[in-house]
Coordinates of C-alpha atoms in Angstrom, one line a residue:
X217 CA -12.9 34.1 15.8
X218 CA -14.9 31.5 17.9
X219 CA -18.7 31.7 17.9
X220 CA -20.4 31.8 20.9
X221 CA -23.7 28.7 21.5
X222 CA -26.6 29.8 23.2
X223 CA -28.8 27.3 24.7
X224 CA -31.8 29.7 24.7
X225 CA -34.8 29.9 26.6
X226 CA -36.2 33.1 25.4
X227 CA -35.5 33.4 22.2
X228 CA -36.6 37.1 20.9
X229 CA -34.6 38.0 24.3
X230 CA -31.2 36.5 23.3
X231 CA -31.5 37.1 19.4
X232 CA -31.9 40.7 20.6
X233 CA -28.9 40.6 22.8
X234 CA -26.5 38.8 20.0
X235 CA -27.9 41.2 17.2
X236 CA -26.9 44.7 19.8
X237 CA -23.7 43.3 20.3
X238 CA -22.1 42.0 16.9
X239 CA -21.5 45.0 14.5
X240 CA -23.8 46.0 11.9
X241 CA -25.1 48.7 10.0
X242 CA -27.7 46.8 8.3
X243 CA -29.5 43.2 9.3
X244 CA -30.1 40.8 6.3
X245 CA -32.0 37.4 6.9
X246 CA -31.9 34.9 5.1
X247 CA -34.6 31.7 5.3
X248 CA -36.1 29.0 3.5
X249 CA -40.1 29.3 2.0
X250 CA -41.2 27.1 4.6
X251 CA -39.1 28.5 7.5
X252 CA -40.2 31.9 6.6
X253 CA -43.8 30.6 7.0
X254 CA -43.5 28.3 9.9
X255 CA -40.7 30.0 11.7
X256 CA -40.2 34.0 10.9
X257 CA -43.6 34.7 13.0
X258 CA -41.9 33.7 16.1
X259 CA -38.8 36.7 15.7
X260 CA -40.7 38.6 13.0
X261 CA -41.2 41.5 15.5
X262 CA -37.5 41.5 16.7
X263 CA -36.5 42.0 12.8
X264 CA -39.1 44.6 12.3
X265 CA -37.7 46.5 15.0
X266 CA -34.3 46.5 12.8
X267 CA -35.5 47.1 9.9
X268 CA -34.0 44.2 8.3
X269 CA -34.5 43.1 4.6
X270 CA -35.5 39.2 4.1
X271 CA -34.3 36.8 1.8
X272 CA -36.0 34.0 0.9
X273 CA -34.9 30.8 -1.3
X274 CA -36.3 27.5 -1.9
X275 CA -35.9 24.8 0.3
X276 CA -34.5 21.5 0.2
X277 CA -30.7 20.3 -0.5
X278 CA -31.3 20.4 -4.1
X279 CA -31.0 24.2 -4.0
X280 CA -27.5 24.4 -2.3
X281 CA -25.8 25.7 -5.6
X282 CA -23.8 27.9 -6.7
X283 CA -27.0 29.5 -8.9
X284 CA -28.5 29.9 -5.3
X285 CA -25.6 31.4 -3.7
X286 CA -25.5 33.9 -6.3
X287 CA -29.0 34.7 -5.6
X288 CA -27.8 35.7 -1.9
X289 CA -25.3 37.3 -3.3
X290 CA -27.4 39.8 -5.5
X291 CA -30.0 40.4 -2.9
X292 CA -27.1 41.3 -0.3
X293 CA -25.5 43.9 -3.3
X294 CA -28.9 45.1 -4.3
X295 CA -29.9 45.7 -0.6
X296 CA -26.7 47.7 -0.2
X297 CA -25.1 45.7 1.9
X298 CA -21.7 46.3 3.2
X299 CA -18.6 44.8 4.9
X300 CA -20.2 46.0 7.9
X301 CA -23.8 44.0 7.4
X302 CA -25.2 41.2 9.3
X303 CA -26.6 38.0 7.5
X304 CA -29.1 35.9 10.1
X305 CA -29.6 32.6 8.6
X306 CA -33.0 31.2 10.4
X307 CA -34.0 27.7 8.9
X308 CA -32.4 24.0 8.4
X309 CA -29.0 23.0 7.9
X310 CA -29.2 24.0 4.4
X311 CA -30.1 27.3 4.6
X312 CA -27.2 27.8 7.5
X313 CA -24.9 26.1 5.1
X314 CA -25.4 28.2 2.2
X315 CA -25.9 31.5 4.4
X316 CA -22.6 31.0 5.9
X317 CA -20.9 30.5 2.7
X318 CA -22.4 34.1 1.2
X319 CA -21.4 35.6 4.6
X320 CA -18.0 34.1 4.7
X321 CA -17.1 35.6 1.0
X322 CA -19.6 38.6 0.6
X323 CA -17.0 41.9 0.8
X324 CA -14.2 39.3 2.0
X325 CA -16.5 38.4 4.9
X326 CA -19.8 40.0 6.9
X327 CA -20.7 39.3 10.3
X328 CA -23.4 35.9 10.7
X329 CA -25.5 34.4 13.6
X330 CA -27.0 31.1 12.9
X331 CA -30.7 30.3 14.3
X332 CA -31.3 26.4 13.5
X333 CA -34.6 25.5 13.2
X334 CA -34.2 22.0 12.7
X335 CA -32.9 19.4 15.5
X336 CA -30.1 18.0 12.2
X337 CA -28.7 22.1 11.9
X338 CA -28.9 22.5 16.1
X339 CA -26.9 19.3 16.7
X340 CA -24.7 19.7 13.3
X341 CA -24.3 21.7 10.5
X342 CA -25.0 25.4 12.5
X343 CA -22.2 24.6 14.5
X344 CA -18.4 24.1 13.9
X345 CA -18.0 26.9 11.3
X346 CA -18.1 24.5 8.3
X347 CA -20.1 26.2 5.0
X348 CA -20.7 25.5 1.8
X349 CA -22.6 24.4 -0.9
X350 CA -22.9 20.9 -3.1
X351 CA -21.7 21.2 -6.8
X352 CA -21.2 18.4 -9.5
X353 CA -23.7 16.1 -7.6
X354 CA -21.1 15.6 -4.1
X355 CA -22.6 17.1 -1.0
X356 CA -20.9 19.9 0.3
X357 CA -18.0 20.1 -2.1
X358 CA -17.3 23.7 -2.2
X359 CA -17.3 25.8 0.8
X360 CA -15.1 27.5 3.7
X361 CA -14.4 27.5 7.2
X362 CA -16.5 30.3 8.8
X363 CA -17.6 30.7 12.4
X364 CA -20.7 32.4 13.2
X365 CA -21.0 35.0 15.6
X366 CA -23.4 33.3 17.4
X367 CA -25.8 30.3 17.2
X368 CA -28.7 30.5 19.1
X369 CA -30.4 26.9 19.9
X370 CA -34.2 27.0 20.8
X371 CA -36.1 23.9 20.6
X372 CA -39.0 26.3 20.4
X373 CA -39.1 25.3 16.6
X374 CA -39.3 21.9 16.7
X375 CA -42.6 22.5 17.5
X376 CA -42.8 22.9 13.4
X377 CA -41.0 20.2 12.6
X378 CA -42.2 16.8 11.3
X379 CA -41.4 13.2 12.7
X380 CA -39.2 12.7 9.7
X381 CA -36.7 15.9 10.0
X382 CA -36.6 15.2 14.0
X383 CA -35.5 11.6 13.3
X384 CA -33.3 13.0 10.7
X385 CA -31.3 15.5 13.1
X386 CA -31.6 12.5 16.1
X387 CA -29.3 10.5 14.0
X388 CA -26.1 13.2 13.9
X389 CA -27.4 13.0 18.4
X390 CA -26.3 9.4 18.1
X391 CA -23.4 9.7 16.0
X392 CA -22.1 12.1 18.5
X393 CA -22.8 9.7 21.5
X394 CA -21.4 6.8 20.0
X395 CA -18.2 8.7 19.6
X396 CA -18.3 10.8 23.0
X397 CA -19.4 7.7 26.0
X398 CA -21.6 4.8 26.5
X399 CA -23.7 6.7 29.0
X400 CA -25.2 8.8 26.6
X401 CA -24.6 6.3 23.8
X402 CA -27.6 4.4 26.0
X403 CA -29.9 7.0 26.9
X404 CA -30.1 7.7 23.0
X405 CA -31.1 3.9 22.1
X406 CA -33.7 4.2 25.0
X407 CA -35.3 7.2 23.8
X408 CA -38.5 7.3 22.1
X409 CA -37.8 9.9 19.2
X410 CA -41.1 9.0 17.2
X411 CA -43.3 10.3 20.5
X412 CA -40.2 12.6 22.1
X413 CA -40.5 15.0 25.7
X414 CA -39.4 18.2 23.8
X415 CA -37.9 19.3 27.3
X416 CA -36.2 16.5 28.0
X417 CA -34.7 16.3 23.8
X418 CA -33.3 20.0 24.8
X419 CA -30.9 18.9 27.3
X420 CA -29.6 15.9 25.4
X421 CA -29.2 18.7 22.6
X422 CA -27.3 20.7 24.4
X423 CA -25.3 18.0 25.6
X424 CA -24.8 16.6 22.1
X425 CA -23.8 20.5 21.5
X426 CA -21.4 20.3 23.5
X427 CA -19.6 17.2 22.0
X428 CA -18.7 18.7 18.8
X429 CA -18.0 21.7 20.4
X430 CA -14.8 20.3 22.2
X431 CA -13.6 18.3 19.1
X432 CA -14.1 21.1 17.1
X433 CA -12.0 23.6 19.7
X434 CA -9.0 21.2 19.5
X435 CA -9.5 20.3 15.6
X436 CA -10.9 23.4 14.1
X437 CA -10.1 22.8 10.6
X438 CA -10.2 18.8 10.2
X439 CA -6.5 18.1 10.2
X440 CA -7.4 15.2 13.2
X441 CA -9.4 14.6 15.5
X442 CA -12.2 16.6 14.1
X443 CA -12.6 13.6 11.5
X444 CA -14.1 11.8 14.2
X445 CA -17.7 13.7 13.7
X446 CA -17.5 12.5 10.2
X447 CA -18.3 8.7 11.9
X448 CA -21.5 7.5 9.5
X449 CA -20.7 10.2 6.9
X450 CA -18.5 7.6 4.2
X451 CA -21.4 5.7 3.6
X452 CA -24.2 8.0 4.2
X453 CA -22.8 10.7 2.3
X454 CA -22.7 8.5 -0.7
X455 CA -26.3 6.7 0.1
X456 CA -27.3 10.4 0.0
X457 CA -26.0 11.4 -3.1
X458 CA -27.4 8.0 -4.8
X459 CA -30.5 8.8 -3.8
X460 CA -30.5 11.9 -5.7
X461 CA -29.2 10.9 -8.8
X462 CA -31.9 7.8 -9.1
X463 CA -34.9 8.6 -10.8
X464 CA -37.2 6.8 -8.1
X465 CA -35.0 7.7 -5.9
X466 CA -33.5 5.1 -2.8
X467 CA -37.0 5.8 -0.7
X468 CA -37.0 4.2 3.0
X469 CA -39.0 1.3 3.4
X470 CA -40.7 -0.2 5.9
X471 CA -43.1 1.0 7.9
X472 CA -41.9 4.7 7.8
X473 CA -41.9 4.9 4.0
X474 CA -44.0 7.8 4.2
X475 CA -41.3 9.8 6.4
X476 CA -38.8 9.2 3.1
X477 CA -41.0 12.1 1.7
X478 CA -40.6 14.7 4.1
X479 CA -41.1 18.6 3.1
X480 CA -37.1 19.5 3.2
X481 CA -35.9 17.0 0.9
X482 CA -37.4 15.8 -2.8
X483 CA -39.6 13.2 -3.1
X484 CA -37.8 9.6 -2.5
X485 CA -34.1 11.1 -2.1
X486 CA -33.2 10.4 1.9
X487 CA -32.9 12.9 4.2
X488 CA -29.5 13.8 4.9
X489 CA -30.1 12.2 9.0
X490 CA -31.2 9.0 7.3
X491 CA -28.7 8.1 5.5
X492 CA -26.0 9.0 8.0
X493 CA -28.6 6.7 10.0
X494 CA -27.9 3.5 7.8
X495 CA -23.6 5.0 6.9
X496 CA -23.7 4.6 11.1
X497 CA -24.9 0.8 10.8
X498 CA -22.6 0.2 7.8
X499 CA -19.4 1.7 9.5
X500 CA -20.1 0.3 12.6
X501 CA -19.7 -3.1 11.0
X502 CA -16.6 -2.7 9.6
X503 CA -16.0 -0.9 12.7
X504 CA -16.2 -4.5 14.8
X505 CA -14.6 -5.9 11.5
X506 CA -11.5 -4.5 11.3
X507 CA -11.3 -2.3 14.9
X508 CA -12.8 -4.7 17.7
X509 CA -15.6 -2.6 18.3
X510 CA -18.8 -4.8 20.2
X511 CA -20.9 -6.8 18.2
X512 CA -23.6 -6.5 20.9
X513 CA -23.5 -3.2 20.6
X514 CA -23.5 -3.1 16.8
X515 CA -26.8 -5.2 16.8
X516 CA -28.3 -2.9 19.4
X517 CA -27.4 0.0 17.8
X518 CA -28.6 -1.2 14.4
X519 CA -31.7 -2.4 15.8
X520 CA -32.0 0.9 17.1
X521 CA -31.9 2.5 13.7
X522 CA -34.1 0.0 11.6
X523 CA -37.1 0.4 14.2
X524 CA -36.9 3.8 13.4
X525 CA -35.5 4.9 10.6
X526 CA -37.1 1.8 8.2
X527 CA -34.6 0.6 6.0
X528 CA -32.9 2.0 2.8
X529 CA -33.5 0.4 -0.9
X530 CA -30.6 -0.3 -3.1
X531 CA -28.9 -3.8 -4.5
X532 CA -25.7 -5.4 -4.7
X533 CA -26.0 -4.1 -8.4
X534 CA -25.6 -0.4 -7.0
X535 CA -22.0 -1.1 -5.2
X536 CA -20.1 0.3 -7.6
X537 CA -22.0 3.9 -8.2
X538 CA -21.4 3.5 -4.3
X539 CA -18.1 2.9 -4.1
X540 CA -17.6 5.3 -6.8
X541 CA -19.2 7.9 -5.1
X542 CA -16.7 7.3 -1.6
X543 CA -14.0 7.8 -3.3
X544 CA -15.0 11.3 -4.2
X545 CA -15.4 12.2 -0.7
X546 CA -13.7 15.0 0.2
X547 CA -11.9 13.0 3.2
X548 CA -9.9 10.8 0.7
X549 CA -6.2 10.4 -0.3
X550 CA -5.4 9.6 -3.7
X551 CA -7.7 6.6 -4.3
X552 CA -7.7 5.5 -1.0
X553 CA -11.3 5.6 0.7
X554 CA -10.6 6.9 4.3
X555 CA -13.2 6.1 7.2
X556 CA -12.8 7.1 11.1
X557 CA -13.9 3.9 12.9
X558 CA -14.5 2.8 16.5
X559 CA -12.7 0.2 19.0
X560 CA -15.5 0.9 21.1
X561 CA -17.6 3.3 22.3
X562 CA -15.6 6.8 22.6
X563 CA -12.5 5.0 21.2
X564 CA -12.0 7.0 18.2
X565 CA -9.5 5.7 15.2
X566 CA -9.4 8.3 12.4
X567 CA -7.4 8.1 9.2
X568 CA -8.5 4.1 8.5
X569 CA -9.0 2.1 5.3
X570 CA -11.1 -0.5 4.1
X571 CA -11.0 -2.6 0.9
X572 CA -13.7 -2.7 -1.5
X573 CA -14.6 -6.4 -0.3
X574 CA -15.0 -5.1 3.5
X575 CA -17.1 -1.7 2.1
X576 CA -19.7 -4.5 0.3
X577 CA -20.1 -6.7 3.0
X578 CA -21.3 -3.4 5.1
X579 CA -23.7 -2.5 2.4
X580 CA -25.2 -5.9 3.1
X581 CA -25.4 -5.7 6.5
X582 CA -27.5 -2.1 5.8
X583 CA -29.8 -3.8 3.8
X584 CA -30.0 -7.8 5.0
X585 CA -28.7 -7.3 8.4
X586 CA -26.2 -10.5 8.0

């Protein structure tokens, strides 16, 4: 089944419409704390209208577990859900994550629409039908391939959304132009995300949309060139996970330190935008290492990133945790640590190694810029 991506513009109007025609005999929705506060007010009338019971669990990535799924789980059961229910996941990329996992194996499989609330689940993980949830300390280790009805995209809640979490979800727009054309590759460098036009950010999501949307209707399940969206996502993936296994955490510094303790991720861990922010720098250099790809536009690109995003504290001590932690991702073979890299702009190679020498001298070039 594909899902269907609205670019909305009324948002109670097209929720309505999606709702009337996917089949249901009861509507669940599921949100975060926060999002039930700062966004269930805008569709809380719709959902009255249908009677439909609420979930709510605790925010942040920390609580993408399997205890939390359960919790779904048992609220669906004990709300007498059945193989004809509905499950509405309004919040972040965690809770569209996680909701699309309990829909995807609740009675075999219920019915889901997706309303992101953040720009990082509009631009990424609400759409493509990937789910899951992290387990043993790796990001998104368990899961299933599960299309939502519909997503429904409204920049209407970014209205809620703080400078961090919009930077955070700009850095998955990048990824998508570096990979897609240099024409949107520049506007992206040239926009001002810390002061943004919200009009003007909805067309370049929908456009950025649309990019995954075309790799993922000719790769649906990852076998080629759908590894191409996972540009960024070596290195950030395990920056990520490092940062929540360190007591202090690995806290952006700089300037924007204060953004490294947003409200949807714990105190000093990175956002999940951030640190596919510095995985883009780092793969980008062994991207003109090993592939060709521009060293002007390496620089500008990682200039890009460091006037924004701040930069990302680890030392050369930490390389091995790193490395450790890439070879767990889910991409690998065997030992092998696999990395899709770029030529140039748009020119995708997927399936490519690095050694561990070529991995650490990216790791300095995230955090020294040499």
């Amino acid at each position: 089944m594909q899902q269907r991506v609205i670019i909305s513009q009324d948002i109670e109007h097209d929720l309505a419409q999606a709702i009337a025609e996917t089949e249901h005999d009861r509507v669940f929705v599921l949100t975060d704390d926060i999002t039930q506060e700062c966004c269930l007010p805008k569709v809380a009338v719709l959902f009255a209208k249908h009677n439909a019971t609420i979930i709510t669990i605790r925010h942040d990535d920390t609580n993408k577990t399997l205890a939390t799924l359960a919790d779904v789980w048992t609220a669906l059961q004990r709300g007498g859900a059945t193989r004809h229910s509905m499950l509405v996941n309004l919040g972040g990329g965690m809770v569209t994550d996680l909701g699309g996992f309990a829909a995807a194996t609740f009675k075999r499989g219920i019915n889901f629409i997706n309303i992101p609330t953040t720009l990082l689940a509009m631009v990424d993980a609400a759409v493509g039908g990937k789910t899951g949830i992290n387990f043993g300390g790796l990001k998104n280790e368990v899961g299933a391939f599960a299309n939502a009805r519909y997503v429904i995209v409204n920049t209407c809640f970014l209205d809620t959304l703080d400078t961090a979490n919009l930077c955070s979800g700009y850095a998955e727009m990048l990824k998508h132009s570096l990979i897609s054309n240099a024409q949107m590759w520049a506007e992206h460098v040239n926009f001002d995300i810390l002061q943004p036009d919200l009009a003007e950010l909805q067309r370049m999501v929908a456009a950025s949309i649309a990019v995954k949307e075309h790799i993922v209707a000719d790769d649906p399940h990852e076998h080629g060139i759908r590894k191409a969206l996972n540009f960024g996502h070596t290195i950030g993936h395990a920056l990520e996970e490092f940062s929540m296994q360190q007591p202090g955490g690995a806290v952006v510094s700089a300037r924007l330190l204060p953004l490294a303790r947003a409200r949807t991720a714990p105190k000093n861990t990175l956002l999940h935008g951030y640190a596919v922010a510095f995985g883009l720098i780092g793969e980008l250099y062994i991207s003109a290492r090993k592939a060709g790809f521009p060293t002007a536009r390496l620089h500008q690109t990682a200039r890009f990133i460091r006037e924004n995003y701040g930069a990302v504290a680890f030392t050369c001590d930490d390389y091995p945790t790193l490395l450790n932690l890439m070879r767990h991702d889910k991409k690998n073979t065997s030992d092998t640590i696999n990395f899709t890299l770029l030529h140039d702009i748009g020119d995708i190679r997927i399936n490519q190694t690095a050694t561990d020498e070529e991995i650490r001298e990216a790791l300095d070039f995230i955090r020294e810029g040499y």
